[in-house]
Amino acid sequence: MSLQYEEEPLAEHYGYGPPDSFPKDFGYGEEEEEEAEDLPAPADSKPRILLMGLRRSGKSSIQKVVFHKMSPNETLFLESTNKIYKDDISSSSFVNFQIWDFPGQVDFFDPTFDYEMIFRGTGALIFVIDAQDDYVEALGRLHLTVTRAYRVNPDINFEVFIHKVDGLSDDHKIETQRDIHQRANDDLVDASLEKLHLSFYLTSIYDHSIFEAFSKVVQKLIPQLPTLENLLNIFISNSGIEKAFLFDVVSKIYIATDSSPVDMQSYELCCDMIDVVIDVSCIYGLKEDGSGSAYDKESMAIIKLNNTTVLYLKEVTKFLALVCILREESFERKGLIDYNFHCFRKAIHEVFEVGVAAQRSSAPPPAAAPCSKTVALNGTPRNTV
């Protein structure tokens, strides 16, 4: 495998200033810890994803691996969560939400606990089930959680991560997923909640399955997803590209892809490419004094595999990258691909400018105060000082 890493001087063509640098560890910043009684009112909080499940099911490990780049082996030393952790994922312009990690031993539905406030501002609820443990109790807690949440907010996306499947055989994985799917939906039918939809994913922090599952969860929270998919379809059909992913660089979550089926091996290749580009950039892409950003508007990379496949990465925004998979003969028309990419990136910016303008026009005029609100690219509010 040969690697070509280039920094292309295209800054003047795209008309926006230099982006901010990622944090030094390419994570999402410091984690905020708040007790349940200190949680903010829904009107003041960002869209949020709830991580729920029984104790030691792997909730905190998922959060650390996906959003804080912790090695899966290091999660073995994480202490059990004993209070609500609120993690503000605002380092990415698209993945702009909060993750609330709930301790498994806490009774969320205690009369003194304001679960209505929590569920009312929730976009997605992820319930984690340990596939290597007896999941009868977990299914009971799942049913109690989703039925209570659905009555408060029927618009929540309910996701079930059948976790720690790395220790199971392929047949056992399929049988476990089928059994959990059947039991969970039978419980909903018995409760006359047929309209409540559960999505199931087999996940593990030791491979890319957890990143793909979180990608599917996040995509449901992006209102511009159909437009992004359509733009990607137009781009690849006119450029001779086989597959394209729009990645959030920090978390390696893909926020959109074209309409062709996602092959796990292709997704893993693209994730590995992002790791290579960032690692090389951190060594050779910074200035002599260590300033600058390892990923900026001049970042691009080409990796040629020994099976005539080419991986092509281009910066879209300071937090997003387009990673394409194509054949060498198609890559001979690199000029055409780069021109189509220029049109694609311009369209991406226009899509979110429209969303921001619509958000501003519908919002009431802000009161004079030292702290005002701005709008991120995905249209969600962001506090700035």
PDB file of N, CA, C and O in Angstrom, residues 229-269:
ATOM      1  N   GLU A 229     -27.806  13.228   1.346  1.00  0.00           N
ATOM      2  CA  GLU A 229     -27.730  11.979   0.588  1.00  0.00           C
ATOM      3  C   GLU A 229     -27.920  12.233  -0.907  1.00  0.00           C
ATOM      4  O   GLU A 229     -27.229  11.626  -1.745  1.00  0.00           O
ATOM      5  N   ASN A 230     -28.829  13.127  -1.242  1.00  0.00           N
ATOM      6  CA  ASN A 230     -29.061  13.449  -2.644  1.00  0.00           C
ATOM      7  C   ASN A 230     -27.832  14.105  -3.264  1.00  0.00           C
ATOM      8  O   ASN A 230     -27.443  13.793  -4.403  1.00  0.00           O
ATOM      9  N   LEU A 231     -27.186  15.021  -2.536  1.00  0.00           N
ATOM     10  CA  LEU A 231     -25.972  15.656  -3.041  1.00  0.00           C
ATOM     11  C   LEU A 231     -24.861  14.635  -3.249  1.00  0.00           C
ATOM     12  O   LEU A 231     -24.117  14.703  -4.239  1.00  0.00           O
ATOM     13  N   LEU A 232     -24.731  13.683  -2.332  1.00  0.00           N
ATOM     14  CA  LEU A 232     -23.713  12.646  -2.487  1.00  0.00           C
ATOM     15  C   LEU A 232     -24.012  11.750  -3.682  1.00  0.00           C
ATOM     16  O   LEU A 232     -23.094  11.351  -4.419  1.00  0.00           O
ATOM     17  N   ASN A 233     -25.283  11.427  -3.893  1.00  0.00           N
ATOM     18  CA  ASN A 233     -25.643  10.614  -5.060  1.00  0.00           C
ATOM     19  C   ASN A 233     -25.285  11.330  -6.365  1.00  0.00           C
ATOM     20  O   ASN A 233     -24.746  10.716  -7.295  1.00  0.00           O
ATOM     21  N   ILE A 234     -25.570  12.610  -6.435  1.00  0.00           N
ATOM     22  CA  ILE A 234     -25.238  13.390  -7.633  1.00  0.00           C
ATOM     23  C   ILE A 234     -23.729  13.445  -7.838  1.00  0.00           C
ATOM     24  O   ILE A 234     -23.213  13.292  -8.950  1.00  0.00           O
ATOM     25  N   PHE A 235     -23.011  13.638  -6.725  1.00  0.00           N
ATOM     26  CA  PHE A 235     -21.556  13.763  -6.805  1.00  0.00           C
ATOM     27  C   PHE A 235     -20.911  12.476  -7.317  1.00  0.00           C
ATOM     28  O   PHE A 235     -20.078  12.504  -8.236  1.00  0.00           O
ATOM     29  N   ILE A 236     -21.273  11.319  -6.741  1.00  0.00           N
ATOM     30  CA  ILE A 236     -20.592  10.082  -7.140  1.00  0.00           C
ATOM     31  C   ILE A 236     -20.998   9.634  -8.548  1.00  0.00           C
ATOM     32  O   ILE A 236     -20.187   9.075  -9.289  1.00  0.00           O
ATOM     33  N   SER A 237     -22.246   9.912  -8.939  1.00  0.00           N
ATOM     34  CA  SER A 237     -22.700   9.488 -10.266  1.00  0.00           C
ATOM     35  C   SER A 237     -22.017  10.275 -11.379  1.00  0.00           C
ATOM     36  O   SER A 237     -21.870   9.767 -12.493  1.00  0.00           O
ATOM     37  N   ASN A 238     -21.592  11.484 -11.078  1.00  0.00           N
ATOM     38  CA  ASN A 238     -20.932  12.318 -12.092  1.00  0.00           C
ATOM     39  C   ASN A 238     -19.413  12.298 -11.981  1.00  0.00           C
ATOM     40  O   ASN A 238     -18.729  13.000 -12.743  1.00  0.00           O
ATOM     41  N   SER A 239     -18.892  11.489 -11.031  1.00  0.00           N
ATOM     42  CA  SER A 239     -17.445  11.484 -10.823  1.00  0.00           C
ATOM     43  C   SER A 239     -16.836  10.094 -10.940  1.00  0.00           C
ATOM     44  O   SER A 239     -15.617   9.951 -10.764  1.00  0.00           O
ATOM     45  N   GLY A 240     -17.628   9.077 -11.214  1.00  0.00           N
ATOM     46  CA  GLY A 240     -17.104   7.724 -11.329  1.00  0.00           C
ATOM     47  C   GLY A 240     -16.654   7.143 -10.002  1.00  0.00           C
ATOM     48  O   GLY A 240     -15.738   6.321  -9.956  1.00  0.00           O
ATOM     49  N   ILE A 241     -17.299   7.552  -8.909  1.00  0.00           N
ATOM     50  CA  ILE A 241     -16.929   7.104  -7.568  1.00  0.00           C
ATOM     51  C   ILE A 241     -17.882   5.990  -7.136  1.00  0.00           C
ATOM     52  O   ILE A 241     -19.084   6.057  -7.384  1.00  0.00           O
ATOM     53  N   GLU A 242     -17.342   4.967  -6.490  1.00  0.00           N
ATOM     54  CA  GLU A 242     -18.155   3.833  -6.085  1.00  0.00           C
ATOM     55  C   GLU A 242     -18.896   4.080  -4.776  1.00  0.00           C
ATOM     56  O   GLU A 242     -20.037   3.658  -4.614  1.00  0.00           O
ATOM     57  N   LYS A 243     -18.248   4.729  -3.806  1.00  0.00           N
ATOM     58  CA  LYS A 243     -18.854   4.951  -2.499  1.00  0.00           C
ATOM     59  C   LYS A 243     -18.267   6.208  -1.885  1.00  0.00           C
ATOM     60  O   LYS A 243     -17.078   6.487  -2.041  1.00  0.00           O
ATOM     61  N   ALA A 244     -19.104   6.976  -1.179  1.00  0.00           N
ATOM     62  CA  ALA A 244     -18.642   8.207  -0.531  1.00  0.00           C
ATOM     63  C   ALA A 244     -19.293   8.342   0.833  1.00  0.00           C
ATOM     64  O   ALA A 244     -20.484   8.058   1.003  1.00  0.00           O
ATOM     65  N   PHE A 245     -18.497   8.757   1.811  1.00  0.00           N
ATOM     66  CA  PHE A 245     -18.972   8.990   3.182  1.00  0.00           C
ATOM     67  C   PHE A 245     -18.647  10.425   3.566  1.00  0.00           C
ATOM     68  O   PHE A 245     -17.566  10.930   3.266  1.00  0.00           O
ATOM     69  N   LEU A 246     -19.588  11.066   4.266  1.00  0.00           N
ATOM     70  CA  LEU A 246     -19.347  12.375   4.855  1.00  0.00           C
ATOM     71  C   LEU A 246     -19.126  12.153   6.348  1.00  0.00           C
ATOM     72  O   LEU A 246     -20.051  11.820   7.082  1.00  0.00           O
ATOM     73  N   PHE A 247     -17.867  12.306   6.786  1.00  0.00           N
ATOM     74  CA  PHE A 247     -17.461  11.937   8.140  1.00  0.00           C
ATOM     75  C   PHE A 247     -17.335  13.152   9.043  1.00  0.00           C
ATOM     76  O   PHE A 247     -16.877  14.223   8.619  1.00  0.00           O
ATOM     77  N   ASP A 248     -17.723  12.941  10.317  1.00  0.00           N
ATOM     78  CA  ASP A 248     -17.273  13.818  11.382  1.00  0.00           C
ATOM     79  C   ASP A 248     -15.893  13.310  11.786  1.00  0.00           C
ATOM     80  O   ASP A 248     -15.752  12.183  12.267  1.00  0.00           O
ATOM     81  N   VAL A 249     -14.865  14.140  11.584  1.00  0.00           N
ATOM     82  CA  VAL A 249     -13.491  13.669  11.683  1.00  0.00           C
ATOM     83  C   VAL A 249     -13.141  13.207  13.098  1.00  0.00           C
ATOM     84  O   VAL A 249     -12.457  12.197  13.287  1.00  0.00           O
ATOM     85  N   VAL A 250     -13.594  13.921  14.116  1.00  0.00           N
ATOM     86  CA  VAL A 250     -13.201  13.598  15.482  1.00  0.00           C
ATOM     87  C   VAL A 250     -13.727  12.236  15.912  1.00  0.00           C
ATOM     88  O   VAL A 250     -12.985  11.388  16.416  1.00  0.00           O
ATOM     89  N   SER A 251     -14.997  11.989  15.720  1.00  0.00           N
ATOM     90  CA  SER A 251     -15.617  10.759  16.226  1.00  0.00           C
ATOM     91  C   SER A 251     -15.630   9.621  15.222  1.00  0.00           C
ATOM     92  O   SER A 251     -15.936   8.483  15.590  1.00  0.00           O
ATOM     93  N   LYS A 252     -15.343   9.913  13.944  1.00  0.00           N
ATOM     94  CA  LYS A 252     -15.433   8.931  12.854  1.00  0.00           C
ATOM     95  C   LYS A 252     -16.861   8.416  12.665  1.00  0.00           C
ATOM     96  O   LYS A 252     -17.085   7.312  12.169  1.00  0.00           O
ATOM     97  N   ILE A 253     -17.820   9.211  13.070  1.00  0.00           N
ATOM     98  CA  ILE A 253     -19.223   8.962  12.750  1.00  0.00           C
ATOM     99  C   ILE A 253     -19.475   9.498  11.343  1.00  0.00           C
ATOM    100  O   ILE A 253     -19.059  10.613  11.019  1.00  0.00           O
ATOM    101  N   TYR A 254     -20.125   8.708  10.497  1.00  0.00           N
ATOM    102  CA  TYR A 254     -20.480   9.261   9.183  1.00  0.00           C
ATOM    103  C   TYR A 254     -21.904   9.800   9.262  1.00  0.00           C
ATOM    104  O   TYR A 254     -22.831   9.102   9.631  1.00  0.00           O
ATOM    105  N   ILE A 255     -22.029  11.078   8.957  1.00  0.00           N
ATOM    106  CA  ILE A 255     -23.334  11.723   9.099  1.00  0.00           C
ATOM    107  C   ILE A 255     -24.198  11.544   7.863  1.00  0.00           C
ATOM    108  O   ILE A 255     -25.402  11.813   7.897  1.00  0.00           O
ATOM    109  N   ALA A 256     -23.592  11.108   6.750  1.00  0.00           N
ATOM    110  CA  ALA A 256     -24.365  10.845   5.537  1.00  0.00           C
ATOM    111  C   ALA A 256     -23.515   9.997   4.603  1.00  0.00           C
ATOM    112  O   ALA A 256     -22.279  10.030   4.640  1.00  0.00           O
ATOM    113  N   THR A 257     -24.178   9.238   3.761  1.00  0.00           N
ATOM    114  CA  THR A 257     -23.524   8.497   2.693  1.00  0.00           C
ATOM    115  C   THR A 257     -24.483   8.420   1.522  1.00  0.00           C
ATOM    116  O   THR A 257     -25.650   8.824   1.632  1.00  0.00           O
ATOM    117  N   ASP A 258     -24.017   7.908   0.388  1.00  0.00           N
ATOM    118  CA  ASP A 258     -24.906   7.802  -0.764  1.00  0.00           C
ATOM    119  C   ASP A 258     -25.875   6.645  -0.559  1.00  0.00           C
ATOM    120  O   ASP A 258     -25.823   5.933   0.448  1.00  0.00           O
ATOM    121  N   SER A 259     -26.752   6.452  -1.518  1.00  0.00           N
ATOM    122  CA  SER A 259     -27.856   5.499  -1.336  1.00  0.00           C
ATOM    123  C   SER A 259     -27.443   4.043  -1.520  1.00  0.00           C
ATOM    124  O   SER A 259     -28.243   3.144  -1.231  1.00  0.00           O
ATOM    125  N   SER A 260     -26.236   3.761  -1.988  1.00  0.00           N
ATOM    126  CA  SER A 260     -25.801   2.371  -2.136  1.00  0.00           C
ATOM    127  C   SER A 260     -25.555   1.757  -0.762  1.00  0.00           C
ATOM    128  O   SER A 260     -25.232   2.469   0.193  1.00  0.00           O
ATOM    129  N   PRO A 261     -25.704   0.438  -0.625  1.00  0.00           N
ATOM    130  CA  PRO A 261     -25.549  -0.198   0.692  1.00  0.00           C
ATOM    131  C   PRO A 261     -24.154   0.027   1.279  1.00  0.00           C
ATOM    132  O   PRO A 261     -23.164   0.125   0.549  1.00  0.00           O
ATOM    133  N   VAL A 262     -24.107   0.121   2.606  1.00  0.00           N
ATOM    134  CA  VAL A 262     -22.838   0.333   3.301  1.00  0.00           C
ATOM    135  C   VAL A 262     -22.182  -1.019   3.556  1.00  0.00           C
ATOM    136  O   VAL A 262     -22.753  -1.892   4.195  1.00  0.00           O
ATOM    137  N   ASP A 263     -20.980  -1.185   3.026  1.00  0.00           N
ATOM    138  CA  ASP A 263     -20.186  -2.379   3.271  1.00  0.00           C
ATOM    139  C   ASP A 263     -19.280  -2.104   4.465  1.00  0.00           C
ATOM    140  O   ASP A 263     -18.549  -1.121   4.498  1.00  0.00           O
ATOM    141  N   MET A 264     -19.323  -2.981   5.463  1.00  0.00           N
ATOM    142  CA  MET A 264     -18.579  -2.758   6.700  1.00  0.00           C
ATOM    143  C   MET A 264     -17.081  -2.627   6.440  1.00  0.00           C
ATOM    144  O   MET A 264     -16.398  -1.806   7.050  1.00  0.00           O
ATOM    145  N   GLN A 265     -16.562  -3.409   5.515  1.00  0.00           N
ATOM    146  CA  GLN A 265     -15.138  -3.344   5.225  1.00  0.00           C
ATOM    147  C   GLN A 265     -14.759  -1.993   4.621  1.00  0.00           C
ATOM    148  O   GLN A 265     -13.711  -1.427   4.953  1.00  0.00           O
ATOM    149  N   SER A 266     -15.614  -1.471   3.756  1.00  0.00           N
ATOM    150  CA  SER A 266     -15.347  -0.150   3.167  1.00  0.00           C
ATOM    151  C   SER A 266     -15.386   0.935   4.225  1.00  0.00           C
ATOM    152  O   SER A 266     -14.539   1.854   4.233  1.00  0.00           O
ATOM    153  N   TYR A 267     -16.352   0.846   5.130  1.00  0.00           N
ATOM    154  CA  TYR A 267     -16.441   1.818   6.216  1.00  0.00           C
ATOM    155  C   TYR A 267     -15.195   1.773   7.096  1.00  0.00           C
ATOM    156  O   TYR A 267     -14.644   2.804   7.487  1.00  0.00           O
ATOM    157  N   GLU A 268     -14.720   0.555   7.414  1.00  0.00           N
ATOM    158  CA  GLU A 268     -13.523   0.417   8.231  1.00  0.00           C
ATOM    159  C   GLU A 268     -12.300   1.003   7.523  1.00  0.00           C
ATOM    160  O   GLU A 268     -11.440   1.632   8.162  1.00  0.00           O
ATOM    161  N   LEU A 269     -12.197   0.803   6.218  1.00  0.00           N
ATOM    162  CA  LEU A 269     -11.086   1.385   5.458  1.00  0.00           C
ATOM    163  C   LEU A 269     -11.094   2.907   5.563  1.00  0.00           C
ATOM    164  O   LEU A 269     -10.049   3.538   5.771  1.00  0.00           O
TER     165      LEU A 269
END
